Short mmCIF file of C-alpha atoms in Angstrom, two decimals:
data_model
loop_
_atom_site.label_atom_id
_atom_site.label_comp_id
_atom_site.label_asym_id
_atom_site.label_seq_id
_atom_site.Cartn_x
_atom_site.Cartn_y
_atom_site.Cartn_z
CA MET A 479 -14.65 19.39 0.58
CA VAL A 480 -18.11 19.34 1.99
CA MET A 481 -18.63 21.35 5.12
CA LYS A 482 -19.83 19.33 8.04
CA SER A 483 -22.69 20.85 9.91
CA LYS A 484 -23.04 20.31 13.61
CA ASN A 485 -25.85 17.80 13.66
CA ASP A 486 -23.93 15.62 11.22
CA ASN A 487 -22.06 14.30 14.21
CA ASN A 488 -25.04 12.17 15.15
CA TYR A 489 -24.61 10.26 11.94
CA ALA A 490 -22.13 7.50 11.36
CA ILE A 491 -22.50 7.44 7.59
CA ILE A 492 -23.86 10.12 5.32
CA VAL A 493 -24.32 9.27 1.68
CA ASN A 494 -25.01 12.38 -0.31
CA ASN A 495 -26.33 12.28 -3.88
CA VAL A 496 -24.02 9.45 -4.73
CA SER A 497 -23.86 8.02 -8.22
CA LYS A 498 -21.44 5.42 -9.39
CA LYS A 499 -20.66 4.51 -12.94
CA PHE A 500 -18.33 1.74 -13.91
CA LYS A 501 -16.38 2.04 -17.08
CA LEU A 502 -16.89 -1.02 -19.19
CA MET A 503 -14.20 -1.41 -21.76
CA TYR A 504 -14.04 -4.11 -24.33
CA ASP A 505 -10.38 -4.90 -24.97
CA LYS A 506 -9.18 -2.59 -22.32
CA PRO A 507 -5.85 -1.08 -23.39
CA TYR A 508 -3.37 -2.04 -20.73
CA THR A 509 -0.20 -1.31 -22.63
CA LEU A 510 1.10 1.75 -24.35
CA LYS A 511 1.07 0.02 -27.70
CA GLU A 512 -2.59 -0.80 -27.33
CA ARG A 513 -3.29 2.71 -26.21
CA ILE A 514 -1.67 4.17 -29.29
CA VAL A 515 -2.77 1.64 -31.88
CA PHE A 516 -6.35 1.46 -30.67
CA TRP A 517 -6.50 5.12 -29.82
CA LYS A 518 -10.10 6.21 -29.66
CA LYS A 519 -11.05 2.82 -31.02
CA SER A 520 -11.73 0.95 -27.83
CA LYS A 521 -15.41 0.80 -27.15
CA VAL A 522 -16.25 2.38 -23.86
CA SER A 523 -19.61 2.13 -22.28
CA TYR A 524 -20.66 3.07 -18.83
CA HIS A 525 -22.65 0.97 -16.49
CA GLN A 526 -24.56 3.01 -14.00
CA VAL A 527 -24.69 1.00 -10.79
CA LEU A 528 -25.98 3.59 -8.36
CA LYS A 529 -28.17 6.55 -9.13
CA ASN A 530 -28.45 9.47 -6.81
CA ILE A 531 -28.41 7.64 -3.51
CA ASN A 532 -29.16 9.57 -0.34
CA VAL A 533 -28.84 7.65 2.89
CA LYS A 534 -28.10 8.81 6.40
CA ILE A 535 -27.27 6.23 9.00
CA LYS A 536 -27.34 7.30 12.63
CA LYS A 537 -24.77 6.18 15.14
CA GLY A 538 -25.85 2.94 16.76
CA GLU A 539 -28.23 1.88 14.01
CA THR A 540 -28.17 -1.59 12.54
CA VAL A 541 -29.13 -1.40 8.92
CA ALA A 542 -29.70 -4.11 6.36
CA LEU A 543 -29.25 -3.49 2.66
CA ILE A 544 -31.43 -5.81 0.65
CA GLY A 545 -32.14 -6.22 -3.02
CA VAL A 546 -31.70 -8.64 -5.86
CA ASN A 547 -28.31 -9.56 -7.31
CA GLY A 548 -26.73 -6.73 -9.23
CA SER A 549 -28.83 -4.05 -7.66
CA GLY A 550 -25.78 -2.24 -6.30
CA LYS A 551 -25.79 -3.19 -2.62
CA SER A 552 -22.21 -4.34 -2.51
CA THR A 553 -21.08 -1.36 -4.55
CA LEU A 554 -22.66 0.93 -2.00
CA LEU A 555 -20.86 -0.94 0.76
CA LYS A 556 -17.55 -0.66 -1.08
CA LEU A 557 -18.10 3.05 -1.51
CA MET A 558 -18.66 3.40 2.21
CA THR A 559 -15.33 1.71 2.98
CA LYS A 560 -13.48 3.94 0.49
CA ILE A 561 -12.24 1.02 -1.55
CA ILE A 562 -13.82 2.70 -4.55
CA TYR A 563 -14.89 6.30 -4.94
CA PRO A 564 -18.18 7.71 -6.17
CA THR A 565 -18.47 9.23 -9.63
CA GLU A 566 -20.64 11.97 -8.18
CA GLY A 567 -21.62 12.95 -4.70
CA THR A 568 -19.90 12.49 -1.37
CA ILE A 569 -19.74 9.97 1.40
CA ILE A 570 -18.83 10.97 4.92
CA THR A 571 -18.11 8.48 7.67
CA ASN A 572 -17.60 9.29 11.32
CA GLY A 573 -15.59 6.87 13.38
CA LYS A 574 -13.31 3.90 12.95
CA LEU A 575 -14.61 1.66 10.25
CA THR A 576 -14.05 -2.01 9.54
CA SER A 577 -15.38 -3.87 6.59
CA LEU A 578 -15.84 -7.55 6.04
CA LEU A 579 -16.33 -7.67 2.33
CA GLU A 580 -14.45 -10.83 1.89
CA LEU A 581 -13.26 -12.93 4.76
CA GLY A 582 -9.56 -13.50 5.06
CA ALA A 583 -8.55 -10.83 2.58
CA GLY A 584 -4.86 -10.44 3.15
CA PHE A 585 -4.28 -13.74 4.85
CA HIS A 586 -0.89 -15.06 4.03
CA PRO A 587 -1.06 -18.83 3.47
CA ASP A 588 2.45 -19.57 4.69
CA PHE A 589 2.06 -17.73 7.97
CA THR A 590 0.52 -19.32 11.03
CA GLY A 591 -2.94 -18.41 12.23
CA ARG A 592 -1.46 -16.35 15.01
CA GLU A 593 0.79 -14.38 12.64
CA ASN A 594 -2.15 -13.83 10.36
CA ILE A 595 -4.16 -12.41 13.23
CA TYR A 596 -1.45 -9.80 13.63
CA PHE A 597 -1.20 -9.16 9.94
CA ASN A 598 -4.92 -8.98 9.31
CA ALA A 599 -5.65 -6.83 12.34
CA SER A 600 -2.89 -4.44 11.32
CA ILE A 601 -4.64 -3.98 7.98
CA PHE A 602 -7.67 -2.90 9.98
CA GLY A 603 -5.45 -0.28 11.60
CA LEU A 604 -4.66 -1.79 15.00
CA SER A 605 -1.35 -1.25 16.73
CA ALA A 606 0.75 -4.12 18.06
CA ALA A 607 -0.27 -3.40 21.65
CA GLU A 608 -3.95 -3.36 20.75
CA ILE A 609 -3.60 -6.68 18.97
CA ASP A 610 -1.67 -8.18 21.88
CA SER A 611 -4.51 -7.42 24.22
CA ARG A 612 -7.05 -9.02 21.91
CA VAL A 613 -5.23 -11.97 20.49
CA GLN A 614 -6.42 -14.43 23.14
CA GLU A 615 -10.00 -13.30 22.72
CA ILE A 616 -9.74 -13.76 18.97
CA ILE A 617 -8.25 -17.25 19.31
CA ASP A 618 -10.91 -18.26 21.82
CA PHE A 619 -13.67 -16.98 19.60
CA SER A 620 -12.34 -18.83 16.57
CA GLU A 621 -12.17 -22.12 18.55
CA LEU A 622 -9.10 -23.10 16.60
CA GLY A 623 -7.22 -24.28 19.66
CA GLU A 624 -3.81 -25.71 18.87
CA PHE A 625 -4.22 -25.17 15.12
CA ILE A 626 -3.64 -21.47 15.66
CA ASP A 627 0.10 -22.09 15.34
CA ALA A 628 -0.20 -24.07 12.12
CA PRO A 629 0.16 -22.36 8.71
CA VAL A 630 -3.13 -21.09 7.37
CA ARG A 631 -2.74 -23.09 4.15
CA THR A 632 -3.33 -26.25 6.16
CA TYR A 633 -6.71 -25.00 7.35
CA SER A 634 -10.03 -26.25 6.11
CA SER A 635 -12.21 -23.59 4.56
CA GLY A 636 -14.40 -23.53 7.65
CA MET A 637 -11.41 -22.94 9.92
CA TYR A 638 -10.20 -20.23 7.60
CA MET A 639 -13.54 -18.44 7.72
CA ARG A 640 -13.79 -18.78 11.46
CA LEU A 641 -10.40 -17.20 11.99
CA ALA A 642 -11.16 -14.38 9.57
CA PHE A 643 -14.48 -13.62 11.15
CA SER A 644 -13.02 -13.70 14.63
CA VAL A 645 -10.38 -11.15 13.73
CA ALA A 646 -12.78 -8.79 12.00
CA ILE A 647 -15.40 -8.88 14.69
CA ASN A 648 -12.93 -8.26 17.48
CA VAL A 649 -11.33 -5.23 15.89
CA ASP A 650 -13.60 -3.01 17.93
CA ALA A 651 -14.58 -0.66 15.14
CA GLU A 652 -17.35 1.85 15.61
CA ILE A 653 -18.77 1.11 12.20
CA LEU A 654 -18.94 -2.43 10.89
CA LEU A 655 -19.77 -3.13 7.26
CA ILE A 656 -20.56 -6.75 6.44
CA ASP A 657 -21.20 -8.25 3.03
CA GLU A 658 -23.13 -11.52 3.00
CA ILE A 659 -21.02 -13.51 5.36
CA LEU A 660 -23.47 -14.59 8.00
CA ALA A 661 -23.14 -18.10 6.66
CA VAL A 662 -19.85 -18.75 8.37
CA GLY A 663 -19.00 -22.21 9.61
CA ASP A 664 -21.36 -24.76 11.13
CA GLN A 665 -24.60 -24.09 12.93
CA HIS A 666 -22.89 -23.71 16.25
CA PHE A 667 -20.47 -21.09 14.97
CA GLN A 668 -23.17 -19.27 13.03
CA ASP A 669 -25.20 -18.94 16.19
CA LYS A 670 -22.18 -17.63 17.96
CA CYS A 671 -21.48 -15.03 15.28
CA PHE A 672 -25.07 -14.00 15.34
CA ALA A 673 -25.00 -13.58 19.11
CA LYS A 674 -21.83 -11.53 18.78
CA LEU A 675 -23.42 -9.30 16.18
CA LYS A 676 -26.41 -8.77 18.45
CA GLN A 677 -24.08 -7.90 21.27
CA LEU A 678 -22.29 -5.38 19.04
CA ARG A 679 -25.63 -3.95 17.99
CA ASP A 680 -26.65 -3.42 21.60
CA SER A 681 -23.34 -1.76 22.43
CA ASP A 682 -24.22 1.12 20.09
CA LYS A 683 -21.97 0.14 17.22
CA THR A 684 -23.17 1.04 13.79
CA ILE A 685 -23.63 -2.00 11.59
CA VAL A 686 -24.51 -2.19 7.92
CA ILE A 687 -25.19 -5.63 6.52
CA VAL A 688 -25.76 -6.77 2.99
CA SER A 689 -27.57 -10.07 3.00
CA HIS A 690 -30.05 -12.33 1.33
CA SER A 691 -30.82 -14.27 4.49
CA LEU A 692 -33.92 -12.34 5.34
CA GLY A 693 -34.83 -14.33 8.43
CA PRO A 694 -31.78 -13.52 10.54
CA ILE A 695 -31.82 -9.96 9.26
CA LYS A 696 -35.34 -9.41 10.51
CA ASP A 697 -34.12 -10.47 13.90
CA LEU A 698 -30.96 -8.39 13.90
CA CYS A 699 -31.66 -5.10 12.18
CA ASN A 700 -33.99 -2.29 13.08
CA ARG A 701 -33.90 -0.66 9.70
CA ALA A 702 -33.72 -1.95 6.17
CA ILE A 703 -32.99 -0.24 2.90
CA TRP A 704 -34.20 -1.85 -0.28
CA ILE A 705 -32.06 -1.07 -3.25
CA CYS A 706 -33.51 -1.73 -6.66
CA ASP A 707 -31.67 -0.99 -9.91
CA GLY A 708 -29.28 1.34 -8.17
CA GLU A 709 -31.90 3.40 -6.43
CA VAL A 710 -33.36 3.39 -2.96
CA LYS A 711 -36.78 1.89 -3.39
CA GLU A 712 -37.81 1.76 0.20
CA ASP A 713 -36.25 2.76 3.50
CA GLY A 714 -37.89 1.96 6.80
CA SER A 715 -38.49 -0.60 9.48
CA THR A 716 -37.08 -4.01 8.66
CA LYS A 717 -40.38 -5.84 8.75
CA GLU A 718 -42.25 -3.55 6.37
CA VAL A 719 -39.42 -3.29 3.88
CA ILE A 720 -38.85 -7.03 3.80
CA ASP A 721 -42.57 -7.72 3.38
CA ASP A 722 -42.79 -5.33 0.46
CA TYR A 723 -39.61 -6.77 -0.99
CA LEU A 724 -40.97 -10.30 -0.79
CA LYS A 725 -44.18 -9.24 -2.56
CA VAL A 726 -42.16 -8.11 -5.55
CA CYS A 727 -39.27 -10.53 -5.57
CA GLY A 728 -40.54 -13.48 -3.61
CA MET B 1243 -2.49 16.68 2.93
CA PHE B 1244 0.58 15.98 5.05
CA LYS B 1245 -1.39 15.96 8.28
CA GLN B 1246 -3.70 13.36 6.79
CA LEU B 1247 -0.72 11.30 5.67
CA PHE B 1248 0.95 11.40 9.08
CA ASN B 1249 -2.28 10.56 10.86
CA ASP B 1250 -2.80 7.59 8.58
CA LEU B 1251 0.75 6.43 8.98
CA TYR B 1252 0.48 6.70 12.72
CA SER B 1253 -2.71 4.73 13.08
CA TYR B 1254 -1.57 2.14 10.58
CA ARG B 1255 1.99 1.96 11.92
CA GLN B 1256 1.68 -1.73 12.68
CA LEU B 1257 0.75 -2.45 9.07
CA LEU B 1258 3.70 -0.38 7.90
CA LYS B 1259 6.01 -2.24 10.22
CA SER B 1260 4.87 -5.71 9.24
CA ASN B 1261 4.96 -4.73 5.55
CA VAL B 1262 8.53 -3.51 5.82
CA SER B 1263 9.69 -6.65 7.58
CA LYS B 1264 7.80 -8.80 5.11
CA GLU B 1265 9.51 -6.92 2.30
CA ILE B 1266 12.95 -7.45 3.78
CA ARG B 1267 12.55 -11.06 4.88
CA GLY B 1268 10.09 -12.22 2.28
CA LYS B 1269 12.12 -11.27 -0.75
CA TYR B 1270 14.70 -13.99 -0.33
CA LYS B 1271 12.40 -16.44 1.38
CA GLY B 1272 13.33 -20.00 0.63
CA SER B 1273 16.83 -19.17 -0.57
CA PHE B 1274 19.80 -20.61 1.22
CA LEU B 1275 21.48 -17.35 2.18
CA GLY B 1276 18.20 -15.55 2.88
CA VAL B 1277 18.53 -11.92 3.85
CA LEU B 1278 22.30 -12.14 3.37
CA TRP B 1279 21.65 -11.92 -0.37
CA SER B 1280 20.90 -8.24 -0.05
CA PHE B 1281 24.53 -7.79 1.01
CA VAL B 1282 26.12 -10.44 -1.16
CA ASN B 1283 24.46 -9.08 -4.27
CA PRO B 1284 26.04 -5.61 -4.29
CA LEU B 1285 29.35 -7.14 -3.26
CA LEU B 1286 29.29 -9.46 -6.26
CA MET B 1287 28.32 -6.56 -8.51
CA THR B 1288 31.22 -4.55 -7.15
CA LEU B 1289 33.54 -7.49 -7.74
CA VAL B 1290 32.55 -7.68 -11.40
CA TYR B 1291 32.96 -3.95 -11.94
CA ALA B 1292 36.25 -3.97 -10.09
CA ILE B 1293 37.62 -6.66 -12.36
CA VAL B 1294 36.26 -5.35 -15.66
CA PHE B 1295 36.39 -1.59 -15.52
CA PRO B 1296 40.02 -0.87 -14.67
CA PHE B 1297 40.87 -2.49 -18.02
CA VAL B 1298 38.31 -0.55 -19.99
CA LEU B 1299 38.41 2.82 -18.34
CA LYS B 1300 41.96 3.25 -17.07
CA THR B 1301 40.61 5.38 -14.30
CA GLY B 1302 43.70 5.59 -12.18
CA GLN B 1303 41.34 6.01 -9.27
CA PRO B 1304 43.07 5.17 -5.99
CA HIS B 1305 41.16 2.71 -3.77
CA TYR B 1306 39.02 1.82 -6.75
CA VAL B 1307 37.16 -1.02 -5.00
CA THR B 1308 36.23 1.16 -2.05
CA PHE B 1309 35.35 3.93 -4.48
CA LEU B 1310 33.06 1.49 -6.29
CA ILE B 1311 31.31 0.11 -3.25
CA ILE B 1312 30.47 3.61 -2.03
CA GLY B 1313 28.79 4.22 -5.37
CA VAL B 1314 27.20 0.82 -5.89
CA LEU B 1315 25.42 0.54 -2.54
CA PRO B 1316 23.49 3.84 -2.71
CA TRP B 1317 22.73 3.22 -6.36
CA ASN B 1318 21.46 -0.21 -5.45
CA PHE B 1319 19.19 1.35 -2.83
CA PHE B 1320 17.80 3.72 -5.42
CA THR B 1321 17.18 1.12 -8.15
CA THR B 1322 15.75 -1.51 -5.82
CA VAL B 1323 13.18 0.95 -4.56
CA ILE B 1324 12.15 2.14 -8.02
CA ASN B 1325 12.39 -1.14 -9.93
CA GLN B 1326 10.71 -3.33 -7.36
CA GLY B 1327 8.32 -0.72 -6.08
CA THR B 1328 6.84 0.34 -9.40
CA ASN B 1329 4.46 -2.60 -9.51
CA CYS B 1330 3.69 -2.58 -5.78
CA ILE B 1331 0.08 -1.54 -6.33
CA LEU B 1332 -0.51 -4.14 -9.03
CA VAL B 1333 1.07 -6.91 -6.99
CA ASN B 1334 -1.16 -6.11 -4.04
CA GLY B 1335 -4.23 -5.81 -6.25
CA GLY B 1336 -6.08 -8.58 -4.45
CA ILE B 1337 -6.00 -6.89 -1.12
CA ILE B 1338 -6.64 -3.42 -2.52
CA LYS B 1339 -9.91 -4.65 -3.94
CA LYS B 1340 -11.10 -6.04 -0.66
CA VAL B 1341 -9.90 -3.97 2.24
CA TYR B 1342 -9.49 -0.30 2.87
CA PHE B 1343 -6.18 0.91 4.22
CA PRO B 1344 -4.18 3.99 3.27
CA ARG B 1345 -2.71 2.99 -0.07
CA GLU B 1346 0.38 5.13 0.56
CA ILE B 1347 1.52 2.42 2.95
CA LEU B 1348 2.54 0.23 0.01
CA PRO B 1349 5.10 2.49 -1.71
CA ILE B 1350 6.25 3.89 1.62
CA SER B 1351 7.01 0.44 2.97
CA ILE B 1352 8.97 -0.43 -0.19
CA ALA B 1353 11.07 2.72 0.16
CA THR B 1354 11.51 2.13 3.88
CA SER B 1355 12.60 -1.47 3.49
CA GLY B 1356 15.15 -0.23 0.93
CA LEU B 1357 16.29 2.33 3.44
CA VAL B 1358 16.71 -0.23 6.22
CA ASN B 1359 18.60 -2.47 3.87
CA PHE B 1360 20.90 0.35 2.88
CA LEU B 1361 21.52 1.43 6.47
CA ILE B 1362 22.60 -2.09 7.35
CA SER B 1363 24.69 -2.57 4.24
CA SER B 1364 26.49 0.69 4.97
CA ILE B 1365 28.48 -1.38 7.43
CA ILE B 1366 30.13 -2.87 4.34
CA ILE B 1367 31.33 0.61 3.42
CA LEU B 1368 32.84 1.05 6.87
CA ILE B 1369 34.58 -2.31 6.60
CA PHE B 1370 36.03 -1.42 3.22
CA LEU B 1371 37.19 1.95 4.52
CA PHE B 1372 38.98 0.20 7.34
CA PHE B 1373 40.71 -2.47 5.32
CA SER B 1374 41.73 -0.24 2.44
CA GLY B 1375 43.42 2.02 4.96
CA VAL B 1376 41.33 5.07 4.05
CA GLY B 1377 40.04 5.40 7.60
CA TYR B 1378 37.28 7.61 8.90
CA SER B 1379 36.64 11.29 9.51
CA PHE B 1380 34.01 13.35 11.27
CA ASN B 1381 32.43 14.19 7.93
CA ILE B 1382 30.61 10.87 8.28
CA LEU B 1383 28.20 12.89 10.41
CA PHE B 1384 26.70 14.21 7.16
CA TYR B 1385 25.61 10.65 6.33
CA PRO B 1386 22.09 10.86 7.84
CA LEU B 1387 21.37 14.04 5.88
CA ILE B 1388 22.38 12.49 2.56
CA VAL B 1389 20.44 9.31 3.29
CA LEU B 1390 17.36 11.34 4.19
CA ILE B 1391 17.55 13.26 0.93
CA GLN B 1392 17.86 10.06 -1.05
CA TYR B 1393 14.95 8.52 0.86
CA ILE B 1394 12.64 11.45 0.11
CA LEU B 1395 13.77 11.50 -3.51
CA SER B 1396 13.18 7.82 -4.18
CA MET B 1397 9.84 7.86 -2.37
CA GLY B 1398 8.69 10.83 -4.44
CA ILE B 1399 9.60 9.11 -7.68
CA LEU B 1400 8.04 5.85 -6.51
CA PHE B 1401 4.72 7.54 -5.71
CA ILE B 1402 4.51 8.64 -9.33
CA THR B 1403 5.76 5.49 -11.00
CA CYS B 1404 3.70 3.01 -9.00
CA SER B 1405 0.44 4.87 -9.49
CA ILE B 1406 0.99 5.34 -13.21
CA ASP B 1407 1.91 1.68 -13.59
CA VAL B 1408 -1.64 0.71 -12.60
CA TYR B 1409 -3.04 2.51 -15.62
CA ILE B 1410 -0.27 1.93 -18.13
CA ARG B 1411 1.40 -1.41 -17.60
CA ASP B 1412 4.33 -0.47 -19.80
CA ALA B 1413 5.50 1.99 -17.21
CA GLU B 1414 7.40 -0.74 -15.42
CA TYR B 1415 9.53 -1.60 -18.46
CA ILE B 1416 10.02 1.97 -19.56
CA ILE B 1417 11.18 2.88 -16.07
CA ASN B 1418 13.48 -0.13 -15.88
CA PHE B 1419 15.13 0.99 -19.10
CA PHE B 1420 15.33 4.56 -17.95
CA ILE B 1421 16.97 3.56 -14.68
CA MET B 1422 19.47 1.43 -16.57
CA MET B 1423 20.32 4.42 -18.74
CA LEU B 1424 20.58 6.66 -15.73
CA PHE B 1425 23.13 4.26 -14.30
CA TYR B 1426 25.63 5.40 -16.92
CA GLY B 1427 24.71 9.01 -16.34
CA THR B 1428 25.50 8.66 -12.67
CA PRO B 1429 29.07 8.52 -11.45
CA VAL B 1430 28.89 5.04 -9.98
CA LEU B 1431 31.64 3.40 -12.00
CA TYR B 1432 33.61 6.51 -12.76
CA SER B 1433 34.40 9.75 -11.05
CA ALA B 1434 32.60 12.88 -12.17
CA SER B 1435 35.89 14.74 -11.99
CA LEU B 1436 36.98 12.95 -15.17
CA PHE B 1437 34.79 15.31 -17.13
CA PRO B 1438 35.21 18.99 -17.95
CA LYS B 1439 33.20 21.43 -15.88
CA LYS B 1440 30.44 21.89 -18.46
CA ILE B 1441 29.55 18.22 -18.54
CA ARG B 1442 29.74 18.00 -14.79
CA THR B 1443 27.11 20.73 -14.56
CA ILE B 1444 24.86 18.73 -16.85
CA LEU B 1445 25.47 15.58 -14.80
CA ASN B 1446 24.38 17.40 -11.68
CA PHE B 1447 20.89 17.78 -13.11
CA ASN B 1448 20.54 14.12 -12.23
CA PRO B 1449 19.82 14.30 -8.50
CA MET B 1450 21.52 10.97 -7.87
CA CYS B 1451 24.80 12.45 -9.08
CA PRO B 1452 25.32 14.96 -6.23
CA ILE B 1453 24.04 12.36 -3.78
CA ILE B 1454 26.61 9.76 -4.75
CA ASN B 1455 29.35 12.38 -4.95
CA SER B 1456 28.45 13.41 -1.42
CA TYR B 1457 28.73 9.86 -0.13
CA ARG B 1458 32.18 9.70 -1.67
CA ASP B 1459 33.11 13.05 -0.16
CA ILE B 1460 32.26 12.04 3.37
CA PHE B 1461 33.59 8.49 3.22
CA LEU B 1462 36.43 8.36 0.74
CA TYR B 1463 37.74 11.92 0.40
CA LYS B 1464 37.01 12.75 4.04
CA LYS B 1465 35.75 16.24 3.26
CA VAL B 1466 32.58 18.27 3.65
CA PRO B 1467 30.15 17.54 0.79
CA ASP B 1468 29.00 20.29 -1.56
CA LEU B 1469 26.29 21.62 0.75
CA SER B 1470 24.79 24.15 -1.63
CA LEU B 1471 24.35 21.44 -4.24
CA LEU B 1472 22.89 19.09 -1.64
CA LEU B 1473 20.44 21.78 -0.59
CA ILE B 1474 19.25 22.09 -4.18
CA VAL B 1475 18.77 18.33 -4.36
CA LEU B 1476 16.89 18.42 -1.07
CA VAL B 1477 14.52 21.06 -2.42
CA GLU B 1478 14.13 19.09 -5.65
CA SER B 1479 13.36 15.96 -3.67
CA ILE B 1480 10.76 17.65 -1.50
CA VAL B 1481 9.08 19.18 -4.54
CA LEU B 1482 9.09 15.79 -6.24
CA PHE B 1483 7.69 14.18 -3.10
CA VAL B 1484 4.82 16.66 -2.92
CA ILE B 1485 4.03 16.26 -6.61
CA GLY B 1486 4.29 12.48 -6.22
CA LEU B 1487 1.89 12.45 -3.31
CA LYS B 1488 -0.57 14.62 -5.24
CA VAL B 1489 -0.42 12.37 -8.30
CA PHE B 1490 -0.78 9.31 -6.09
CA ASN B 1491 -3.76 10.75 -4.25
CA LYS B 1492 -5.46 11.58 -7.48
CA LEU B 1493 -4.83 8.23 -9.14
CA GLN B 1494 -5.42 6.03 -6.11
CA LYS B 1495 -9.16 6.57 -6.31
CA GLY B 1496 -9.27 4.28 -9.30
CA PHE B 1497 -6.86 1.63 -8.03
CA ALA B 1498 -9.50 -0.86 -6.91
CA GLU B 1499 -11.21 -0.68 -10.29
CA GLU B 1500 -8.10 -0.80 -12.44
CA VAL B 1501 -5.91 -3.49 -10.90
#
């Protein structure tokens, strides 16, 4: 365990010397037979995704993670949510955390939209009473109207996304981690999501966004972190970082 | 470690609840009898045993059908939890990769849905006791204690088996076989008193043996169960639970990458 010092309480997320390696196995031995027969035979190589990352995110900050594909942005986000664990280093988060890595994870196709709201929100750690008080707000935000009581499998992909986004954004987490999902629904709904995100930003929630849509990000975030080949290349105001990023990758 | 677990379980209680009900209702979804299957199944099993075994074993056991049902139902609880729970992490792989929630919820909800099922199906035992003319005694008050021990025991084992199964997929089949073997080492079909004392002592190393004997004591024989033996099983179960939780906590860090 890492001791928390007092001023750490001002931070929502502290990433400390974090490295992450993924084990790459060709012919991964899943069964006992394979484990015995191919003992010490299976080729193992490691893919280093993140190298010695140090990031501190203050409470109330809105941070964008940018970088080219495969640079390790999403891995960093997954580490922050504790879906995966770092090979080295530690990650400390303060406060209730919600992640939108993939919209509608855990939706059950046979259940109605309303039931899925309950199910999905419970995965985010809400109690029945908390969901009850929010369910109308979520339905209104999703603009699904009467379809809310139809099974989710009958939804169009846009409706599906809208419902998923509405649940996640109304969970009322202190820290919100979002992975490239600003492109939800039609223009009207996108604008609405964007407005909601701005509102969350101004209500001192901590938001971390991974995105390639640099335009909206410039508008939304006050800080950007450029990750390149698993290392922090630049960390600063959104405008400067994005300008430098565009010089190299644009 | 326990404080963390209880905190998690408390804040994610809604998830636990909906998982348990999904487990109970969802299993027989689409079938004609639905949830009733979880009661019809052990009854049918008992019927088969009751027809076949008196010929083979010549047990001379009075109230053999009642005797059987008191053994079959708890055994069914135990095997359902272990057999169906062992792959609970693998089955939920999709969601484990995408959302964070305390992973312990998955095995715990399997064990709990088994528990709920067993509590309800215990009514069958009471019905059999009534119609066979055995009747009831105050020793039934020991029932919650025995159930609790069995619950802790099966959860402890499940923690270990389900987390190992992620890394070694054979675990499921090995465990299925082992449970099947254990069935014959547990006095479900026969009475442990058939054996000389030495063998009975060996049988008692299997924690399910004292548990099932205790159910029979309180329901069928209307006497106080062997409390010292139950206490040992309780300690064993708690130790197993702690070890299970430790193993689970260690292995769960790789779940999202392995499933």
